[in-house]
Coordinates of C-alpha atoms in Angstrom, one line a residue:
Chain A
M5 CA 125.2 144.8 46.6
T6 CA 125.5 146.3 50.0
G7 CA 122.0 145.6 50.8
S8 CA 122.4 142.1 50.3
A9 CA 125.6 142.4 52.2
V10 CA 123.9 143.9 55.0
K11 CA 121.4 141.2 55.0
R12 CA 123.4 138.6 54.6
A13 CA 125.5 140.0 58.1
L14 CA 122.3 140.2 59.7
S15 CA 121.6 136.5 59.1
T16 CA 124.8 135.1 60.0
L17 CA 124.1 136.9 63.5
G18 CA 121.0 135.7 63.8
F19 CA 122.0 132.0 62.8
A20 CA 124.9 132.9 65.6
A21 CA 122.3 134.5 68.4
V22 CA 120.5 130.8 67.8
A23 CA 123.0 128.6 67.9
V24 CA 124.7 130.4 71.1
Y25 CA 121.3 130.7 72.7
C26 CA 120.8 126.5 72.2
L27 CA 124.5 125.6 72.8
A28 CA 126.0 127.9 75.9
P29 CA 124.3 126.0 78.6
F30 CA 125.4 123.0 77.2
Y31 CA 128.8 123.6 76.9
W32 CA 129.0 125.2 80.4
M33 CA 127.5 121.6 81.8
A34 CA 130.2 120.3 79.4
I35 CA 133.3 122.5 80.3
S36 CA 132.3 122.4 84.1
A37 CA 133.1 118.5 84.0
F38 CA 136.4 118.6 82.5
R39 CA 137.3 121.4 85.5
R40 CA 139.3 119.9 88.4
P41 CA 137.0 119.4 91.7
Q42 CA 139.2 122.1 93.4
D43 CA 138.4 124.8 90.1
Q44 CA 134.8 123.6 90.3
F45 CA 133.4 127.7 91.2
D46 CA 135.9 129.3 88.6
N47 CA 134.1 130.9 86.1
T48 CA 136.4 131.0 83.1
L49 CA 135.2 129.9 79.7
V50 CA 137.9 127.2 79.1
P51 CA 139.5 125.7 82.5
S52 CA 143.2 126.6 83.7
R53 CA 143.5 122.8 83.7
W54 CA 141.7 120.1 82.1
S55 CA 140.9 116.7 84.2
W56 CA 139.1 113.7 84.3
E57 CA 138.3 113.4 87.7
N58 CA 134.9 113.9 87.6
F59 CA 134.4 111.6 85.1
S60 CA 135.7 108.9 87.1
A61 CA 134.4 110.2 90.6
V62 CA 130.7 109.7 88.3
F63 CA 131.8 106.0 88.0
S64 CA 133.6 105.4 91.2
G65 CA 131.9 102.8 93.5
D66 CA 129.1 104.5 95.8
N67 CA 127.2 106.0 93.1
G68 CA 126.5 102.8 91.3
F69 CA 126.1 105.2 88.0
G70 CA 127.0 102.0 85.8
R71 CA 124.0 99.7 87.4
A72 CA 122.1 103.0 87.0
L73 CA 122.6 103.4 82.8
L74 CA 122.6 100.1 82.4
N75 CA 118.8 100.1 84.2
S76 CA 118.1 103.4 81.9
V77 CA 118.9 101.3 78.9
I78 CA 116.6 98.2 80.0
V79 CA 113.8 100.5 81.0
A80 CA 113.8 102.5 78.0
G81 CA 114.6 99.7 75.8
A82 CA 111.9 97.6 76.3
T83 CA 109.6 100.5 76.9
T84 CA 110.5 100.9 73.0
V85 CA 110.2 97.4 71.8
L86 CA 106.9 96.8 73.0
T87 CA 105.6 99.8 72.0
L88 CA 106.8 99.5 68.6
L89 CA 105.8 95.8 68.5
I90 CA 101.7 96.9 69.4
G91 CA 102.1 100.0 68.2
T92 CA 102.7 98.9 64.7
F93 CA 99.4 96.9 64.6
T94 CA 97.1 99.5 66.2
A95 CA 98.4 102.5 63.3
Y96 CA 98.5 99.9 60.6
A97 CA 94.7 99.6 61.4
L98 CA 94.4 103.2 61.9
A99 CA 95.8 103.7 58.5
R100 CA 95.3 101.4 56.3
L101 CA 91.5 99.5 57.0
D102 CA 88.0 101.1 56.7
F103 CA 85.9 100.8 59.6
R104 CA 83.7 102.5 61.7
F105 CA 84.6 104.8 64.9
K106 CA 88.3 105.1 63.3
N107 CA 88.5 109.0 64.1
A108 CA 87.1 108.4 67.5
V109 CA 89.5 105.8 68.2
L110 CA 92.9 108.0 66.9
G111 CA 91.3 110.6 69.0
L112 CA 91.0 108.9 72.1
I113 CA 94.3 107.5 71.7
V114 CA 95.7 110.8 70.6
A115 CA 93.8 112.4 73.9
T116 CA 95.5 110.3 76.5
T117 CA 98.9 112.2 75.4
M118 CA 97.6 115.0 77.5
F119 CA 96.8 112.8 80.9
P120 CA 98.8 114.2 83.6
G121 CA 101.2 111.6 84.6
I122 CA 100.4 112.0 88.0
S123 CA 97.0 111.0 87.8
Q124 CA 98.9 107.3 86.3
L125 CA 101.1 107.6 88.6
V126 CA 99.0 107.7 92.5
P127 CA 96.7 104.9 91.7
L128 CA 99.4 102.7 90.2
L129 CA 101.9 103.2 92.8
K130 CA 98.9 101.5 95.6
L131 CA 98.6 98.9 92.8
F132 CA 102.6 98.0 92.3
T133 CA 102.7 98.1 96.0
D134 CA 100.1 95.2 96.8
I135 CA 101.3 93.5 94.0
K136 CA 105.3 94.1 94.9
W137 CA 106.0 95.6 91.8
I138 CA 107.8 98.0 93.5
N139 CA 111.9 97.8 92.6
T140 CA 111.2 96.3 89.7
Y141 CA 111.8 96.9 85.8
Q142 CA 107.9 96.4 84.6
A143 CA 107.0 98.7 87.4
M144 CA 108.4 101.3 85.4
V145 CA 108.1 100.0 81.9
L146 CA 104.3 100.1 81.8
P147 CA 103.3 103.3 83.0
S148 CA 105.7 104.3 80.2
L149 CA 103.8 102.8 77.8
G150 CA 101.3 104.5 78.5
F151 CA 102.5 107.9 77.1
A152 CA 105.1 105.9 74.9
L153 CA 101.8 104.4 73.0
P154 CA 99.7 106.6 72.2
L155 CA 102.5 109.3 70.5
S156 CA 103.9 106.4 68.6
V157 CA 100.9 105.2 67.0
W158 CA 99.6 108.8 66.4
L159 CA 103.4 109.3 64.4
L160 CA 103.2 105.8 62.9
T161 CA 99.8 106.6 61.5
A162 CA 101.2 109.3 59.8
F163 CA 104.1 107.9 58.6
F164 CA 102.0 103.9 56.8
R165 CA 99.2 107.1 55.3
Q166 CA 102.1 108.8 53.2
L167 CA 102.6 104.9 52.0
P168 CA 100.7 104.3 48.1
F169 CA 97.6 102.4 48.4
E170 CA 98.6 100.6 45.2
L171 CA 101.1 98.8 46.0
E172 CA 99.8 96.4 48.8
Q173 CA 96.3 96.6 47.0
A174 CA 98.8 94.8 43.8
A175 CA 100.1 92.3 46.1
M176 CA 96.7 91.7 47.5
V177 CA 95.9 91.3 43.7
D178 CA 98.7 88.8 43.0
G179 CA 97.3 86.7 46.1
C180 CA 99.1 88.3 49.1
T181 CA 96.7 88.0 52.0
R182 CA 96.6 91.1 54.1
G183 CA 98.8 90.3 56.7
Q184 CA 101.8 89.3 54.0
A185 CA 100.8 93.0 52.3
F186 CA 101.6 94.1 55.6
R187 CA 104.7 91.9 56.3
K188 CA 106.2 92.5 52.8
I189 CA 105.4 95.4 51.5
I190 CA 103.8 98.2 54.1
I191 CA 106.9 97.1 57.0
P192 CA 109.9 97.3 54.6
L193 CA 108.1 100.5 53.0
A194 CA 107.5 101.9 56.4
A195 CA 111.3 101.3 57.8
P196 CA 112.4 104.4 58.1
G197 CA 109.2 105.8 60.0
V198 CA 109.1 102.9 62.3
F199 CA 112.6 103.9 63.1
T200 CA 112.2 107.3 63.5
T201 CA 109.1 106.3 65.9
A202 CA 111.8 104.3 67.6
I203 CA 114.4 107.5 68.3
L204 CA 111.6 109.2 69.8
T205 CA 110.5 106.5 72.0
F206 CA 113.2 105.7 73.3
I207 CA 114.3 109.5 73.8
A208 CA 111.4 110.2 75.8
A209 CA 111.2 107.1 77.5
W210 CA 115.4 107.5 78.4
N211 CA 114.7 111.2 79.6
E212 CA 111.4 109.7 81.9
F213 CA 111.5 110.6 85.3
L214 CA 108.5 110.8 87.4
I215 CA 107.6 107.3 87.0
A216 CA 111.7 106.0 87.7
L217 CA 111.6 107.8 90.8
S218 CA 108.3 106.8 92.7
M219 CA 108.4 103.5 91.4
V220 CA 111.8 102.6 93.0
N221 CA 113.7 103.2 96.1
K222 CA 116.4 101.2 96.2
K223 CA 119.2 102.7 94.7
E224 CA 120.0 99.1 92.3
M225 CA 117.1 99.6 91.0
Q226 CA 117.1 103.4 89.8
T227 CA 117.5 105.1 86.1
A228 CA 120.3 107.4 85.2
T229 CA 118.1 110.4 85.6
V230 CA 117.1 109.4 89.2
A231 CA 120.5 108.2 90.1
I232 CA 122.2 111.8 89.3
S233 CA 119.3 113.8 90.8
K234 CA 120.6 112.0 94.0
F235 CA 124.0 112.0 93.8
T236 CA 125.8 113.1 97.5
G237 CA 128.6 115.3 97.4
V238 CA 131.9 114.0 99.9
S239 CA 131.5 117.0 101.9
G240 CA 127.6 115.8 102.9
F241 CA 125.8 118.9 102.4
D242 CA 127.2 120.4 99.3
Q243 CA 125.9 119.4 96.0
P244 CA 128.9 117.3 93.8
F245 CA 128.3 119.3 91.1
G246 CA 131.5 118.8 89.0
T247 CA 130.5 114.8 89.5
Q248 CA 126.3 115.5 88.7
M249 CA 128.0 117.8 85.3
A250 CA 130.4 114.8 84.6
A251 CA 127.4 112.4 84.8
G252 CA 125.0 114.6 82.5
V253 CA 127.3 114.5 80.2
V254 CA 128.0 111.2 80.2
V255 CA 124.0 110.8 79.6
T256 CA 123.1 113.3 77.2
V257 CA 126.1 113.4 74.9
P258 CA 125.2 109.5 73.4
L259 CA 121.4 110.9 72.6
I260 CA 122.9 114.6 71.2
A261 CA 125.2 112.0 68.8
V262 CA 121.7 109.9 67.9
V263 CA 120.5 113.5 67.4
L264 CA 122.8 114.4 65.5
V265 CA 123.2 111.6 62.7
F266 CA 119.1 110.9 62.6
Q267 CA 118.8 114.8 62.5
R268 CA 116.2 114.6 59.5
R269 CA 114.6 111.6 60.3
I270 CA 114.1 113.1 64.0
V271 CA 112.8 116.5 62.4
A272 CA 110.3 114.4 60.5
G273 CA 109.3 113.0 63.3
L274 CA 108.6 115.6 65.1
T275 CA 106.3 117.5 62.9
A276 CA 104.1 114.7 62.2
G277 CA 103.6 114.4 65.4
G278 CA 103.9 117.9 66.7
V279 CA 104.8 117.3 70.1
K280 CA 106.7 117.3 73.0
Chain B
M4 CA 79.2 93.1 68.6
T5 CA 79.0 90.7 65.1
T6 CA 81.7 88.5 65.8
T7 CA 78.8 85.7 66.0
E8 CA 77.5 86.1 62.5
S9 CA 81.2 87.2 60.7
A10 CA 83.3 84.2 62.2
P11 CA 82.5 82.2 59.4
A12 CA 83.3 85.2 56.6
A13 CA 86.1 85.9 58.1
G14 CA 87.5 82.4 58.5
T15 CA 87.0 82.6 55.0
A16 CA 89.0 85.5 54.4
A17 CA 91.9 84.6 56.6
A18 CA 92.3 81.4 54.3
G19 CA 93.9 84.1 52.0
A20 CA 92.1 84.0 49.0
P21 CA 92.2 87.2 46.6
R22 CA 88.5 87.9 47.4
G23 CA 86.1 90.7 45.7
R24 CA 85.2 93.1 47.5
G25 CA 82.1 91.5 49.1
K26 CA 80.6 91.7 52.0
G27 CA 82.7 88.9 53.9
D28 CA 85.7 91.4 52.7
V29 CA 83.9 94.2 54.8
Q30 CA 83.2 92.4 57.9
G31 CA 86.7 90.3 57.6
T32 CA 88.6 93.8 57.8
R33 CA 86.3 95.1 60.5
R34 CA 87.4 92.0 62.6
L35 CA 91.2 92.3 61.7
A36 CA 90.7 96.1 62.9
A37 CA 89.5 95.0 66.3
L38 CA 92.4 92.5 66.4
L39 CA 95.3 94.9 65.8
L40 CA 93.6 97.6 68.0
S41 CA 93.1 95.7 71.1
P42 CA 96.4 95.4 72.4
T43 CA 96.9 99.2 72.1
L44 CA 93.5 100.0 73.5
L45 CA 94.5 96.9 76.2
V46 CA 97.4 98.7 77.4
L47 CA 95.5 101.8 77.5
A48 CA 92.6 100.9 79.5
L49 CA 95.1 99.4 81.7
V50 CA 97.5 101.5 82.3
I51 CA 95.5 105.2 81.8
G52 CA 91.9 103.7 81.7
Y53 CA 92.2 102.0 85.0
P54 CA 94.5 104.7 86.9
V55 CA 91.2 107.4 85.9
L56 CA 88.8 105.2 87.6
A57 CA 91.3 103.8 90.7
G58 CA 92.5 107.5 91.1
F59 CA 88.6 109.1 91.6
R60 CA 87.6 105.8 93.7
E61 CA 90.9 106.5 95.6
S62 CA 90.1 110.4 95.9
L63 CA 87.0 109.4 98.2
Y64 CA 88.7 107.3 100.9
A65 CA 91.6 108.4 103.4
R66 CA 94.1 106.0 105.2
G67 CA 92.4 105.2 108.4
E68 CA 93.6 106.7 111.5
G69 CA 90.3 107.4 113.1
L70 CA 88.2 105.6 115.4
D71 CA 85.0 104.2 115.3
A72 CA 81.9 104.5 117.3
D73 CA 83.2 101.8 120.0
G74 CA 86.5 103.8 120.0
F75 CA 88.2 101.3 118.0
V76 CA 91.2 102.1 115.7
V77 CA 90.2 101.7 112.5
E78 CA 92.7 100.3 109.7
G79 CA 93.0 100.5 106.0
D80 CA 91.1 102.8 103.9
R81 CA 88.3 104.5 104.9
F82 CA 85.6 106.4 103.0
V83 CA 85.8 109.8 103.6
G84 CA 83.6 110.8 100.9
L85 CA 84.3 114.3 99.2
D86 CA 86.5 115.2 102.5
N87 CA 89.5 114.9 100.6
Y88 CA 88.6 118.0 98.2
T89 CA 87.1 120.0 101.0
A90 CA 90.2 119.6 102.7
I91 CA 92.2 121.0 99.7
F92 CA 89.7 124.3 99.3
Q93 CA 89.3 124.8 102.8
G94 CA 91.2 125.2 105.9
D95 CA 95.2 125.5 106.4
R96 CA 95.7 123.1 103.1
A97 CA 93.8 125.6 100.6
D98 CA 96.5 128.1 100.9
A99 CA 99.2 125.7 99.7
F100 CA 96.8 124.5 96.6
W101 CA 95.8 128.0 95.6
N102 CA 100.0 128.2 96.0
A103 CA 100.2 125.6 93.9
F104 CA 97.8 126.3 91.4
S105 CA 98.7 129.8 91.2
N106 CA 102.2 129.0 90.3
T107 CA 101.2 125.9 87.7
T108 CA 99.0 128.9 86.2
F109 CA 101.8 131.5 86.1
F110 CA 104.4 128.5 85.1
T111 CA 102.3 127.8 81.7
L112 CA 101.5 131.1 80.6
T113 CA 104.6 132.7 80.8
T114 CA 106.6 129.9 79.7
V115 CA 104.1 129.1 76.8
V116 CA 104.1 132.9 75.7
L117 CA 107.9 133.1 75.8
E118 CA 108.5 130.0 74.2
T119 CA 106.2 131.0 71.3
V120 CA 107.4 134.3 71.0
I121 CA 111.3 132.8 70.9
G122 CA 110.3 130.5 69.1
V123 CA 108.3 132.4 66.2
A124 CA 111.5 134.3 65.9
M125 CA 113.8 131.8 65.6
A126 CA 112.5 130.0 62.7
L127 CA 112.3 133.0 60.5
I128 CA 115.7 133.1 61.2
M129 CA 116.4 129.9 60.2
Q130 CA 114.0 130.5 57.8
Q131 CA 117.1 132.6 56.0
A132 CA 118.4 129.9 53.7
F133 CA 122.4 129.9 54.2
R134 CA 124.9 127.9 54.6
G135 CA 124.9 127.5 58.3
R136 CA 121.4 126.4 58.2
A137 CA 122.6 122.6 58.7
L138 CA 124.5 123.3 61.9
V139 CA 121.9 125.6 63.7
R140 CA 118.9 123.1 62.9
A141 CA 121.5 120.3 65.1
S142 CA 121.8 122.9 67.3
I143 CA 118.5 123.3 68.2
L144 CA 117.7 119.7 69.0
V145 CA 120.2 119.7 71.7
P146 CA 118.3 121.2 74.4
W147 CA 115.5 118.6 73.2
A148 CA 117.4 115.9 73.9
I149 CA 118.8 116.8 77.0
P150 CA 116.7 114.6 79.5
T151 CA 114.3 117.7 81.2
A152 CA 116.1 116.2 84.9
I153 CA 119.4 116.9 84.0
S154 CA 118.3 120.5 82.4
G155 CA 117.2 120.6 86.1
L156 CA 120.8 119.8 87.2
L157 CA 122.7 122.2 84.5
W158 CA 120.2 125.0 85.8
R159 CA 121.3 124.3 89.1
W160 CA 124.6 125.0 88.4
I161 CA 124.2 128.1 86.1
F162 CA 122.2 129.9 88.7
Q163 CA 124.2 129.5 92.2
A164 CA 125.0 131.8 93.9
D165 CA 128.5 132.1 93.0
G166 CA 127.3 130.4 89.3
A167 CA 127.5 131.7 85.6
A168 CA 124.4 133.3 85.8
N169 CA 125.2 136.1 88.7
A170 CA 128.8 137.0 87.1
V171 CA 127.3 137.5 83.8
L172 CA 125.1 139.3 85.2
R173 CA 127.4 140.9 87.8
Q174 CA 124.7 140.5 90.2
E175 CA 124.3 138.2 93.6
I176 CA 120.7 137.2 93.4
L177 CA 120.1 133.9 94.9
W178 CA 118.2 131.7 92.4
T179 CA 117.5 128.7 93.9
A180 CA 116.9 130.2 97.6
D181 CA 112.9 131.1 97.4
G182 CA 110.9 133.6 96.1
F183 CA 110.7 135.3 92.8
P184 CA 114.1 134.6 91.5
A185 CA 113.8 130.5 91.9
K186 CA 110.2 131.0 89.8
A187 CA 112.2 133.5 87.6
A188 CA 114.9 130.4 87.2
V189 CA 112.1 127.7 86.7
V190 CA 110.9 129.5 83.6
I191 CA 114.3 131.0 81.9
A192 CA 115.0 126.9 81.6
E193 CA 111.8 125.8 80.9
V194 CA 111.9 128.3 77.9
W195 CA 115.4 127.5 77.0
K196 CA 115.0 123.8 76.6
T197 CA 111.4 124.1 74.6
S198 CA 111.5 127.1 72.6
P199 CA 113.7 126.0 70.3
F200 CA 111.5 122.8 69.6
I201 CA 108.3 125.5 68.8
G202 CA 110.9 126.8 66.2
L203 CA 111.2 123.7 64.6
L204 CA 107.4 122.9 64.6
V205 CA 106.9 126.7 63.1
L206 CA 109.9 126.4 60.6
A207 CA 108.3 123.6 59.2
G208 CA 105.4 125.6 58.9
L209 CA 106.6 128.2 57.1
Q210 CA 108.3 125.9 54.9
M211 CA 105.3 125.0 53.5
I212 CA 103.9 128.4 52.8
P213 CA 104.4 128.8 48.7
R214 CA 107.0 131.3 48.1
D215 CA 104.8 132.8 45.7
V216 CA 102.4 134.5 47.7
Y217 CA 105.0 136.4 49.1
E218 CA 105.9 137.9 45.9
A219 CA 102.3 138.7 45.2
A220 CA 102.5 140.9 48.3
R221 CA 105.3 142.7 47.6
V222 CA 104.2 143.2 44.4
D223 CA 101.0 144.7 46.0
G224 CA 103.3 147.2 48.0
A225 CA 103.4 145.1 51.8
G226 CA 106.1 146.0 53.9
P227 CA 107.8 142.8 56.0
V228 CA 105.6 143.9 59.0
Q229 CA 102.3 143.7 57.0
Q230 CA 103.4 140.2 55.3
F231 CA 104.3 138.9 58.2
F232 CA 101.3 140.0 60.1
R233 CA 99.1 139.1 57.0
I234 CA 100.0 136.4 55.7
T235 CA 103.1 134.2 57.6
L236 CA 100.8 134.3 61.0
P237 CA 98.0 133.4 59.6
L238 CA 99.1 130.5 57.3
V239 CA 101.3 128.9 60.2
K240 CA 98.2 129.5 62.5
P241 CA 97.4 126.1 62.5
A242 CA 101.0 124.0 63.3
L243 CA 101.6 126.7 65.9
L244 CA 98.5 126.0 67.7
V245 CA 98.5 122.2 68.0
A246 CA 101.9 123.2 69.5
V247 CA 101.0 125.8 71.4
L248 CA 98.7 123.5 72.8
F249 CA 100.7 120.0 74.0
R250 CA 103.1 122.4 75.3
M251 CA 100.4 124.2 77.5
L252 CA 99.4 120.9 78.7
D253 CA 103.1 119.6 79.0
V254 CA 103.5 122.8 81.8
L255 CA 100.1 122.1 83.4
R256 CA 101.8 119.0 84.7
M257 CA 105.5 120.4 85.3
F258 CA 107.3 118.1 87.7
D259 CA 111.2 117.3 86.9
L260 CA 112.6 120.5 86.5
P261 CA 111.7 122.7 89.5
A262 CA 111.9 119.6 91.4
V263 CA 115.2 119.5 90.6
L264 CA 116.3 123.0 90.1
I265 CA 114.7 123.9 93.2
G266 CA 113.5 121.2 95.1
V267 CA 109.9 119.5 96.1
N268 CA 107.9 121.1 98.9
Q269 CA 109.1 124.4 98.0
R270 CA 106.4 127.0 98.2
S271 CA 107.9 129.1 95.5
V272 CA 107.7 127.0 92.8
E273 CA 105.5 123.8 93.9
T274 CA 102.8 123.1 90.9
L275 CA 99.9 120.8 91.3
T276 CA 101.9 117.6 90.1
M277 CA 104.4 118.0 93.0
I278 CA 101.9 119.2 95.9
A279 CA 100.5 115.3 94.6
W280 CA 103.3 113.3 94.3
F281 CA 104.6 115.0 97.7
E282 CA 101.0 113.7 99.2
A283 CA 101.6 110.2 97.7
S284 CA 105.3 109.8 98.9
N285 CA 104.0 110.7 102.3
L286 CA 101.3 107.7 101.8
R287 CA 98.6 110.3 101.9
Y288 CA 97.1 108.5 98.7
G289 CA 93.6 109.8 99.2
S290 CA 94.9 113.1 99.4
A291 CA 97.0 112.7 96.4
A292 CA 94.2 111.2 94.5
A293 CA 92.4 114.4 95.2
Y294 CA 95.2 116.8 94.1
A295 CA 96.2 114.6 90.9
T296 CA 91.7 115.1 89.8
V297 CA 91.4 118.3 90.4
L298 CA 94.7 119.1 88.0
F299 CA 93.3 116.4 85.7
L300 CA 89.9 118.2 85.0
Y301 CA 92.2 121.5 85.5
V302 CA 94.4 120.5 81.9
A303 CA 90.9 118.5 80.2
L304 CA 89.0 122.1 80.8
I305 CA 92.5 124.2 79.4
A306 CA 92.9 121.6 76.3
Y307 CA 88.8 122.0 76.0
L308 CA 88.6 125.2 76.1
F309 CA 91.5 125.7 73.6
V310 CA 90.3 123.3 71.0
K311 CA 86.8 125.1 71.0
L312 CA 88.1 128.7 71.1
L313 CA 90.9 128.5 68.8
G314 CA 90.3 125.7 67.0
A315 CA 93.4 123.6 67.2
D316 CA 92.5 120.0 65.0
I317 CA 94.8 117.4 66.1
I318 CA 93.6 115.2 64.0
G319 CA 92.5 117.1 61.5
E320 CA 95.2 116.8 59.5
A321 CA 94.9 113.1 59.8
R322 CA 90.9 113.3 58.9
G323 CA 91.4 115.8 55.7
R324 CA 94.2 112.9 54.2
T325 CA 92.0 110.1 54.8
R326 CA 88.8 111.8 53.5
R327 CA 91.3 113.1 50.3
A328 CA 92.7 109.3 49.8
R329 CA 88.9 107.9 49.8
P330 CA 86.9 110.5 47.7
V331 CA 83.7 107.9 47.9
R332 CA 83.9 108.5 51.8
T333 CA 83.0 112.0 51.8
A334 CA 79.4 112.4 52.5
R335 CA 80.3 110.3 55.7
G336 CA 83.3 112.6 56.7
R337 CA 81.1 115.4 56.1
R338 CA 78.8 114.4 58.4
R339 CA 80.9 114.1 61.1
A340 CA 82.8 117.0 61.0
A341 CA 79.6 118.8 60.8
A342 CA 78.8 117.0 63.9

């Protein structure tokens, strides 16, 4: 009786420790965002006076943060759509068709996820400078595809494999072509997997920093992550932490909401892929 | 290869008749596979394959700033052979390289070890069936969902001279200045972000272990510690190895976190990616490409050693499943596995 009570208390304690470890820094960011700028360096756990001043500073004219958010949506969205469009076909082939070198192709695609981004960046930076692509969306989307695509092909392959082969074969016996069987049977069945892959790809593309930092030098084309890191304070030499924390909250809260809503799907995707 | 002969066969297959498993079907499948694979392979060739080759070529050139034999200023790129590489390892730049190299290695070793230990501990805690489980599982995804650049800022805020870290520790450490505290700050921030993720993967591995294995061990008189080292660890090893491999490769190319948390071109935290980026942003493409190539080789070497020595099998699961689904093909699968 007492033994189980102790065990229960210990596991509660463990749970609390894990939750605090994961949430405390995020809590600090959120709470700092709600402080008044003059209270910024208070170390109280709750702001003495709550204020939206930092948030209005984020969206004030000279930061161009609204535009940066829009850029992030465009870049991450385009990367996700293109990745799914291309990746689904490849994953279908790898999961459902029999052909030589199948494992070699899958291995090659997986191997590209290990590729250090900087090796890709230097030549592409030079190429994009030559063809005047610097400060364009495609200059950010295209390199991102190089990382998003292998990951999603791998995930989708894992999802497609889990579907029963018989359904597709039955459809083909009933007169469907492979294409029809794919469109009418596989895609609807795989929809949850495709959706999971879409979320993971979008998050990864949204979090991208190195490519966006290098391919763009115009303020209007910056993505949100880059824009926040370049916020300048009112006083010039000081880091405007209040504004940055507020911007951080604006960027992360939607992500965290999505993550919480689709928690199960995301965990399934992460454990299927085992990456990032 | 066989496209010309298979064209008519594929034509009939595409016509859509539910044909038997004739030769035409096999060739049609092959054609379809090639068709479906080509967009991905094309994109990867363009944004990964081309840069590998172009980067290597680039690393053999330098921006023309010198004079030629007749005393004219040479414009454009100039072939310099391996000069960019020797410059990395020799002279005044060698110091910067070895510093970046040892920083990269230091970050990789410390963060991967720490996050593995913390992650496994988290997984063991979360495995206890309890009501708060869903909440903890949700909170574990929060550090993962925060963009690395933002978490760099977040930790920069925490590590301010009069920030939260010093207030909690009652110390006056200048974390984001130079030296060892800066390294420690990067390690702490990185471990915070990634160890929950390892925990999640290990938890998934733990849940695959059947309960009766533990019951049998308990009957045989094994204590919790023995159970952990003799059962849990060996059984989650495959999942853990893949997670650790990917984490290692990720830290080896680290850029966002130290760049935002401490800053670029800071000795104490400069990684190989950062030094290459700095060169590229100063338009020294040849030298940047040389650094990138060295990093590429380092990453490849680590991945190779890891897979060889510890036997991390990245597509193994996939291969196993294919074999089970297609028992007819076992002979070929076995041959490939042996090779």
